[in-house]
Short mmCIF file of C-alpha atoms in Angstrom, two decimals:
data_model
loop_
_atom_site.label_atom_id
_atom_site.label_comp_id
_atom_site.label_asym_id
_atom_site.label_seq_id
_atom_site.Cartn_x
_atom_site.Cartn_y
_atom_site.Cartn_z
CA MET X 1 112.48 -106.29 -45.71
CA ALA X 2 113.22 -108.23 -42.53
CA GLY X 3 109.82 -110.16 -42.97
CA SER X 4 107.49 -110.52 -45.76
CA LEU X 5 105.59 -107.44 -44.97
CA THR X 6 107.64 -105.99 -42.18
CA GLU X 7 110.27 -103.32 -42.36
CA THR X 8 112.95 -103.46 -39.55
CA GLU X 9 115.66 -100.73 -39.82
CA ILE X 10 117.93 -98.44 -38.20
CA LYS X 11 118.74 -94.85 -39.43
CA LEU X 12 122.03 -93.46 -38.46
CA TRP X 13 123.13 -89.68 -38.86
CA VAL X 14 126.74 -89.30 -40.06
CA ALA X 15 128.67 -86.32 -40.83
CA ASP X 16 130.22 -87.89 -43.94
CA ILE X 17 129.22 -90.98 -45.70
CA GLN X 18 132.17 -91.56 -47.78
CA PRO X 19 134.01 -93.32 -44.81
CA VAL X 20 131.17 -95.59 -44.50
CA ARG X 21 131.42 -96.45 -48.20
CA LEU X 22 134.93 -96.99 -48.04
CA ARG X 23 134.42 -99.38 -45.18
CA LEU X 24 131.71 -101.20 -47.00
CA GLU X 25 134.08 -101.78 -50.02
CA ALA X 26 136.87 -102.93 -47.64
CA VAL X 27 134.64 -105.71 -45.93
CA GLY X 28 133.53 -107.14 -49.39
CA ALA X 29 129.97 -105.82 -49.41
CA GLU X 30 127.95 -106.24 -52.64
CA LEU X 31 127.05 -102.92 -54.57
CA ILE X 32 123.44 -103.33 -55.23
CA ALA X 33 122.81 -99.81 -56.94
CA ASP X 34 125.27 -97.19 -57.19
CA ARG X 35 124.35 -93.54 -56.42
CA VAL X 36 120.84 -92.78 -57.89
CA PHE X 37 118.73 -89.59 -57.55
CA GLU X 38 115.45 -90.05 -56.02
CA ARG X 39 112.15 -87.90 -55.73
CA ASN X 40 109.75 -88.97 -52.82
CA VAL X 41 106.16 -87.73 -52.60
CA ARG X 42 104.11 -88.39 -49.54
CA PHE X 43 100.35 -88.01 -49.73
CA ASP X 44 97.63 -87.79 -47.15
CA ASP X 45 93.75 -87.03 -47.05
CA ALA X 46 92.34 -83.67 -46.37
CA ALA X 47 91.98 -84.55 -42.79
CA GLY X 48 95.50 -85.56 -42.42
CA SER X 49 94.44 -88.87 -41.01
CA LEU X 50 97.54 -90.80 -42.19
CA THR X 51 99.99 -88.52 -40.50
CA ALA X 52 97.96 -88.56 -37.46
CA ALA X 53 97.96 -92.29 -37.32
CA GLY X 54 101.77 -92.54 -38.07
CA ALA X 55 101.17 -94.05 -41.48
CA VAL X 56 102.86 -93.26 -44.74
CA LEU X 57 101.68 -93.35 -48.28
CA ARG X 58 104.52 -92.48 -50.59
CA LEU X 59 105.25 -92.46 -54.24
CA ARG X 60 108.77 -92.56 -55.23
CA PHE X 61 110.71 -92.25 -58.35
CA ASP X 62 114.36 -93.04 -59.20
CA SER X 63 115.08 -95.69 -61.94
CA ARG X 64 111.48 -96.86 -61.43
CA ALA X 65 108.29 -95.84 -59.90
CA ARG X 66 106.97 -97.45 -56.66
CA LEU X 67 103.89 -96.84 -54.34
CA THR X 68 104.51 -97.84 -50.85
CA TYR X 69 102.18 -97.91 -47.58
CA LYS X 70 103.93 -97.89 -44.05
CA GLY X 71 101.90 -98.49 -41.03
CA PRO X 72 102.80 -96.76 -37.53
CA GLY X 73 106.39 -97.61 -36.47
CA VAL X 74 107.71 -98.67 -33.04
CA VAL X 75 111.27 -97.54 -31.91
CA SER X 76 113.18 -99.69 -29.60
CA GLY X 77 116.93 -99.25 -29.21
CA GLY X 78 117.04 -96.96 -32.16
CA VAL X 79 115.56 -99.68 -34.49
CA ILE X 80 112.27 -98.89 -36.04
CA SER X 81 109.77 -101.95 -37.02
CA ARG X 82 106.52 -101.37 -38.97
CA PHE X 83 104.17 -102.90 -41.49
CA GLU X 84 105.36 -101.89 -45.11
CA ALA X 85 103.91 -102.96 -48.40
CA GLU X 86 105.24 -101.82 -51.68
CA VAL X 87 104.14 -102.31 -55.49
CA GLU X 88 105.97 -101.22 -58.54
CA VAL X 89 103.86 -99.09 -60.93
CA SER X 90 104.43 -98.40 -64.57
CA ASP X 91 104.03 -94.74 -64.83
CA PHE X 92 104.78 -92.40 -61.89
CA ASP X 93 102.73 -89.37 -63.29
CA VAL X 94 99.58 -91.50 -63.87
CA MET X 95 99.89 -92.95 -60.30
CA ASN X 96 99.97 -89.38 -59.17
CA LEU X 97 96.84 -88.45 -60.98
CA ILE X 98 94.95 -91.66 -59.69
CA LEU X 99 95.98 -90.67 -55.95
CA THR X 100 94.66 -87.06 -56.54
CA HIS X 101 91.40 -88.38 -58.07
CA LEU X 102 91.17 -90.60 -54.82
CA ALA X 103 91.13 -87.47 -52.89
CA PHE X 104 94.68 -87.87 -51.44
CA ARG X 105 97.04 -84.72 -51.74
CA GLN X 106 100.69 -84.14 -51.94
CA VAL X 107 101.84 -83.11 -48.26
CA PHE X 108 105.61 -83.49 -48.50
CA VAL X 109 108.35 -83.64 -51.23
CA TYR X 110 111.67 -84.80 -50.58
CA ASP X 111 114.84 -85.44 -52.72
CA LYS X 112 117.83 -87.95 -51.95
CA TYR X 113 120.68 -89.57 -53.52
CA ARG X 114 121.00 -93.17 -52.59
CA THR X 115 123.57 -95.80 -52.78
CA THR X 116 122.67 -99.32 -51.83
CA PHE X 117 124.90 -102.30 -50.67
CA ARG X 118 124.21 -105.81 -49.34
CA CYS X 119 126.27 -106.68 -46.31
CA GLU X 120 126.08 -109.27 -43.50
CA GLY X 121 122.54 -110.34 -44.84
CA CYS X 122 121.44 -106.70 -44.49
CA GLU X 123 120.41 -103.93 -47.01
CA VAL X 124 122.69 -100.87 -46.24
CA THR X 125 121.74 -97.66 -47.95
CA LEU X 126 123.81 -94.39 -48.03
CA ASP X 127 121.51 -91.50 -48.24
CA GLU X 128 122.29 -88.05 -49.07
CA LEU X 129 119.50 -85.40 -48.26
CA PRO X 130 119.52 -81.68 -48.54
CA TYR X 131 119.76 -81.49 -44.68
CA GLY X 132 122.27 -84.34 -43.97
CA GLN X 133 123.64 -87.57 -44.58
CA PHE X 134 122.42 -90.97 -43.33
CA VAL X 135 123.10 -94.59 -43.24
CA GLU X 136 120.00 -97.05 -43.16
CA ILE X 137 120.59 -100.68 -42.14
CA GLU X 138 117.56 -103.00 -42.79
CA GLY X 139 117.43 -106.57 -41.80
CA GLU X 140 116.71 -108.88 -38.77
CA ARG X 141 117.64 -107.09 -35.62
CA SER X 142 120.61 -109.38 -34.83
CA ALA X 143 122.04 -108.81 -38.26
CA ILE X 144 121.47 -105.06 -38.12
CA GLU X 145 123.62 -105.08 -34.92
CA ALA X 146 126.52 -107.06 -36.43
CA CYS X 147 126.38 -105.20 -39.49
CA ARG X 148 126.58 -101.80 -37.51
CA GLU X 149 129.66 -103.13 -35.71
CA GLN X 150 131.51 -104.37 -38.77
CA LEU X 151 130.98 -101.04 -40.42
CA ALA X 152 132.44 -99.24 -37.23
CA LEU X 153 129.03 -97.49 -36.61
CA SER X 154 128.44 -98.63 -33.00
CA THR X 155 128.69 -95.23 -31.76
CA ALA X 156 126.88 -93.41 -34.71
CA ARG X 157 123.64 -91.70 -33.43
CA PRO X 158 120.30 -93.37 -34.18
CA VAL X 159 117.65 -91.04 -36.01
CA PRO X 160 114.20 -92.18 -34.60
CA HIS X 161 112.36 -90.19 -37.12
CA SER X 162 111.30 -90.74 -40.66
CA TYR X 163 112.93 -88.38 -43.19
CA ALA X 164 109.86 -86.14 -43.08
CA GLY X 165 109.94 -86.00 -39.25
CA ALA X 166 113.81 -85.30 -39.37
CA PHE X 167 113.15 -82.42 -41.88
CA GLU X 168 110.53 -80.85 -39.68
CA ARG X 169 112.88 -80.75 -36.91
CA VAL X 170 115.52 -79.00 -38.88
CA ARG X 171 112.83 -76.80 -40.44
CA ARG X 172 111.61 -75.80 -37.11
CA ASN X 173 114.85 -75.16 -35.48
CA MET X 174 116.40 -73.12 -38.46
CA ASN X 175 113.18 -71.20 -39.19
CA LEU X 176 113.13 -72.31 -42.78
CA PRO X 177 110.26 -70.76 -44.93
CA PHE X 178 109.64 -73.81 -47.00
CA THR X 179 107.82 -77.10 -46.42
CA ASP X 180 109.58 -79.62 -48.79
CA ALA X 181 112.90 -80.87 -48.73
CA THR X 182 114.44 -80.42 -52.24
CA PHE X 183 117.84 -79.54 -53.03
CA GLU X 184 116.51 -76.65 -54.96
CA ALA X 185 114.88 -75.27 -51.74
CA PHE X 186 118.09 -75.94 -49.77
CA SER X 187 120.34 -74.08 -52.46
CA GLY X 188 122.64 -71.61 -50.73
CA ILE X 189 121.41 -72.49 -47.33
CA SER X 190 124.16 -73.42 -44.64
CA LEU X 191 123.33 -75.98 -42.35
CA SER X 192 123.43 -75.50 -38.58
CA GLU X 193 126.38 -77.40 -36.63
CA ARG X 194 123.58 -78.58 -34.32
CA ILE X 195 121.84 -80.45 -37.01
CA GLY X 196 122.90 -83.97 -35.68
CA GLU X 197 121.65 -82.95 -32.25
CA TRP X 198 118.22 -82.19 -33.45
CA LEU X 199 117.90 -85.21 -35.70
CA THR X 200 119.03 -87.85 -32.93
CA GLU X 201 116.82 -86.61 -30.15
CA SER X 202 115.95 -89.86 -28.34
CA GLU X 203 112.25 -90.93 -28.85
CA GLU X 204 111.36 -94.43 -27.65
CA GLY X 205 107.77 -95.87 -28.46
CA ASN X 206 105.91 -94.83 -31.56
CA ALA X 207 108.24 -93.49 -34.40
CA ALA X 208 107.89 -89.87 -35.31
CA GLN X 209 106.65 -88.97 -38.61
#
């Protein structure tokens, strides 16, 4: 995180993350975690009040389980800043049950492969989702810009949406019949050549969910 409880990051859409990885290795970036599968589950109450407020309650499992709350985000120059608090939990399934008994329900499930580097004081993640490939750079705003330039990503287009918001744009434009972004759901589906355009529509102000 850029601050103790503040997430400041930029999400960039790229056609192929492999050249970005090669660039990270060339500049001596530190590999923190090699490619790992993630399952992410977003929760909301029956009224959808978290989504309506631009907030996120997410349970994630990769090599460990974590529960995360994110407050509404503000987008400026492609960089998203928001309150974020995260805690590691010992059991993904039990935490899922706890949330269910607290009257939260699953509203969105999405899969991702993530590779994590540290570069120029920033955390750089290479994310492979069923509907596209992305680079996230998290750190202080000045460090984000320096890192982006070093990785030759100055012209890469920012994505001013969460992964849920990005998927919703893909789902709507492609008339997809499912509501979760899992690799199983996307099996056999060819992505539109316009996907980069849909994902990078400019949206200053409040970050889309």
